[in-house]
Amino acid sequence: MDEQWGYVGAKSRQRWLFYAYDRLRKTVVAHVFGERTMATLGRLMSLLSPFDVVIWMTDGWPLYESRLKGKLHVISKRYTQRIERHNLNLRQHLARLGRKSLSFSKSVELHDKVIGHYLGSVWKTESMVTPVFATPILTTSWLA
């Protein structure tokens, strides 16, 4: 799990994206928008409850520790590298998430819809398998 900062209209109007990322399938499992509070984190956790998550891997944000108390919770940069890379990809693909950009969201509704659409359809439909694993095993020798 991780959170990513964005803004609507002015940098003082912060809008946070909280999301859970499956490291094995390299895809976003669930996401919510809101303030950087326990309530927003709670909404994300309720979306994840049907998945029976065994191990939670996060950065050292204190609210994660208090919300995940009693669960197997790993705090490490080693295990959050992929989701942090995903944050960079989001910033690269969606100009409205850039920190210093001429492109920014003017309304909360469009901000949430554009990013939600990207996470829900565009990102999930892209192939997350490397070409080596996507290549079928040869049935005949190419040397013959």
CSV table of C-alpha atoms in Angstrom, one decimal:
chain,number,residue,atom,x,y,z
A,1,MET,CA,0.0,0.0,0.0
A,2,ASP,CA,1.1,3.5,-0.7
A,3,GLU,CA,-0.3,7.0,-1.0
A,4,GLN,CA,0.5,9.7,-3.6
A,5,TRP,CA,0.0,13.4,-3.5
A,6,GLY,CA,-1.8,15.5,-6.0
A,7,TYR,CA,-3.7,18.8,-6.0
A,8,VAL,CA,-6.8,20.4,-7.5
A,9,GLY,CA,-6.7,24.0,-8.5
A,10,ALA,CA,-3.9,25.1,-6.1
A,11,LYS,CA,-1.3,23.2,-4.2
A,12,SER,CA,-3.0,24.1,-1.0
A,13,ARG,CA,-6.0,21.9,-2.1
A,14,GLN,CA,-4.3,18.6,-1.7
A,15,ARG,CA,-5.9,15.4,-3.0
A,16,TRP,CA,-4.4,12.1,-2.0
A,17,LEU,CA,-4.6,8.8,-3.9
A,18,PHE,CA,-4.3,5.8,-1.6
A,19,TYR,CA,-3.9,2.4,-3.4
A,20,ALA,CA,-3.0,-1.2,-2.9
A,21,TYR,CA,-0.6,-2.8,-5.4
A,22,ASP,CA,-0.1,-6.5,-6.1
A,23,ARG,CA,3.6,-7.0,-6.5
A,24,LEU,CA,3.3,-10.3,-8.2
A,25,ARG,CA,0.7,-9.3,-10.8
A,26,LYS,CA,2.1,-5.8,-11.1
A,27,THR,CA,-1.4,-4.2,-10.9
A,28,VAL,CA,-3.5,-1.9,-8.7
A,29,VAL,CA,-6.0,-3.9,-6.7
A,30,ALA,CA,-8.0,-1.0,-5.1
A,31,HIS,CA,-7.7,2.7,-4.8
A,32,VAL,CA,-9.5,5.6,-3.0
A,33,PHE,CA,-9.1,9.4,-3.0
A,34,GLY,CA,-9.3,11.8,-0.1
A,35,GLU,CA,-7.3,13.6,2.5
A,36,ARG,CA,-4.3,12.0,4.1
A,37,THR,CA,-6.2,10.7,7.1
A,38,MET,CA,-7.1,7.5,8.9
A,39,ALA,CA,-10.6,7.7,7.4
A,40,THR,CA,-9.3,7.5,3.8
A,41,LEU,CA,-7.0,4.7,4.8
A,42,GLY,CA,-9.9,2.9,6.4
A,43,ARG,CA,-11.9,3.2,3.2
A,44,LEU,CA,-9.1,1.5,1.3
A,45,MET,CA,-8.8,-1.2,3.9
A,46,SER,CA,-12.6,-1.9,3.6
A,47,LEU,CA,-12.2,-2.4,-0.1
A,48,LEU,CA,-9.3,-4.9,0.5
A,49,SER,CA,-11.2,-6.9,3.1
A,50,PRO,CA,-12.6,-9.5,0.6
A,51,PHE,CA,-9.0,-10.3,-0.5
A,52,ASP,CA,-7.8,-11.8,2.7
A,53,VAL,CA,-4.4,-10.1,2.5
A,54,VAL,CA,-1.7,-12.0,4.5
A,55,ILE,CA,1.3,-9.6,4.4
A,56,TRP,CA,1.0,-5.9,4.3
A,57,MET,CA,4.1,-4.1,2.9
A,58,THR,CA,4.3,-0.3,3.4
A,59,ASP,CA,6.6,2.6,4.1
A,60,GLY,CA,7.0,4.0,7.5
A,61,TRP,CA,4.0,6.3,7.6
A,62,PRO,CA,2.7,6.1,11.3
A,63,LEU,CA,-0.9,5.7,10.4
A,64,TYR,CA,-0.1,2.4,8.6
A,65,GLU,CA,1.4,1.1,11.8
A,66,SER,CA,-1.6,2.0,13.9
A,67,ARG,CA,-4.2,0.7,11.4
A,68,LEU,CA,-2.3,-2.6,10.7
A,69,LYS,CA,-1.6,-3.4,14.3
A,70,GLY,CA,-1.9,-7.1,15.0
A,71,LYS,CA,-1.4,-8.0,11.3
A,72,LEU,CA,1.7,-9.2,9.5
A,73,HIS,CA,3.1,-5.8,8.6
A,74,VAL,CA,6.5,-5.3,6.9
A,75,ILE,CA,7.9,-1.8,6.8
A,76,SER,CA,10.7,-1.7,4.3
A,77,LYS,CA,11.9,0.2,1.3
A,78,ARG,CA,13.0,-3.1,-0.2
A,79,TYR,CA,9.4,-4.3,-0.5
A,80,THR,CA,7.9,-1.0,-1.6
A,81,GLN,CA,10.2,-0.4,-4.5
A,82,ARG,CA,7.7,-1.5,-7.1
A,83,ILE,CA,4.8,0.6,-5.9
A,84,GLU,CA,7.2,3.6,-5.6
A,85,ARG,CA,8.2,2.9,-9.2
A,86,HIS,CA,4.5,2.8,-10.1
A,87,ASN,CA,4.1,6.2,-8.5
A,88,LEU,CA,6.7,7.5,-10.8
A,89,ASN,CA,5.0,5.9,-13.8
A,90,LEU,CA,1.7,7.6,-12.8
A,91,ARG,CA,3.4,11.0,-12.6
A,92,GLN,CA,5.0,10.4,-16.0
A,93,HIS,CA,1.8,9.2,-17.7
A,94,LEU,CA,-0.6,11.7,-16.0
A,95,ALA,CA,0.6,15.2,-16.2
A,96,ARG,CA,-2.0,16.3,-13.6
A,97,LEU,CA,0.0,14.4,-10.9
A,98,GLY,CA,3.2,16.2,-11.6
A,99,ARG,CA,4.6,18.4,-8.8
A,100,LYS,CA,5.6,21.3,-11.0
A,101,SER,CA,3.3,21.2,-14.1
A,102,LEU,CA,1.2,23.5,-16.2
A,103,SER,CA,-1.3,20.6,-16.3
A,104,PHE,CA,-3.4,20.3,-13.2
A,105,SER,CA,-6.9,19.3,-12.2
A,106,LYS,CA,-9.5,22.1,-11.9
A,107,SER,CA,-12.2,20.0,-10.3
A,108,VAL,CA,-12.1,17.2,-7.7
A,109,GLU,CA,-14.6,15.2,-9.7
A,110,LEU,CA,-12.5,15.1,-12.9
A,111,HIS,CA,-9.3,14.6,-11.0
A,112,ASP,CA,-10.7,11.4,-9.4
A,113,LYS,CA,-12.4,10.2,-12.6
A,114,VAL,CA,-9.3,10.6,-14.8
A,115,ILE,CA,-6.9,8.9,-12.4
A,116,GLY,CA,-9.5,6.3,-11.5
A,117,HIS,CA,-10.1,5.5,-15.2
A,118,TYR,CA,-6.4,5.2,-15.8
A,119,LEU,CA,-5.9,2.8,-12.8
A,120,GLY,CA,-9.0,0.8,-13.6
A,121,SER,CA,-8.8,0.3,-17.3
A,122,VAL,CA,-5.7,1.6,-19.0
A,123,TRP,CA,-3.2,0.2,-16.4
A,124,LYS,CA,-4.9,-3.2,-16.1
A,125,THR,CA,-5.2,-3.8,-19.8
A,126,GLU,CA,-1.5,-3.2,-20.5
A,127,SER,CA,0.5,-6.4,-20.6
A,128,MET,CA,2.5,-6.7,-17.4
A,129,VAL,CA,4.4,-9.7,-18.6
A,130,THR,CA,8.0,-9.3,-19.9
A,131,PRO,CA,8.5,-10.5,-23.5
A,132,VAL,CA,10.6,-13.4,-22.4
A,133,PHE,CA,7.8,-14.9,-20.3
A,134,ALA,CA,5.2,-14.1,-23.0
A,135,THR,CA,7.2,-16.0,-25.7
A,136,PRO,CA,5.8,-19.5,-26.2
A,137,ILE,CA,8.2,-22.4,-25.8
A,138,LEU,CA,9.5,-23.6,-29.2
A,139,THR,CA,8.2,-26.9,-30.4
A,140,THR,CA,10.7,-27.2,-33.3
A,141,SER,CA,14.3,-26.4,-33.5
A,142,TRP,CA,15.1,-23.2,-35.3
A,143,LEU,CA,18.6,-24.6,-36.1
A,144,ALA,CA,17.3,-27.3,-38.5
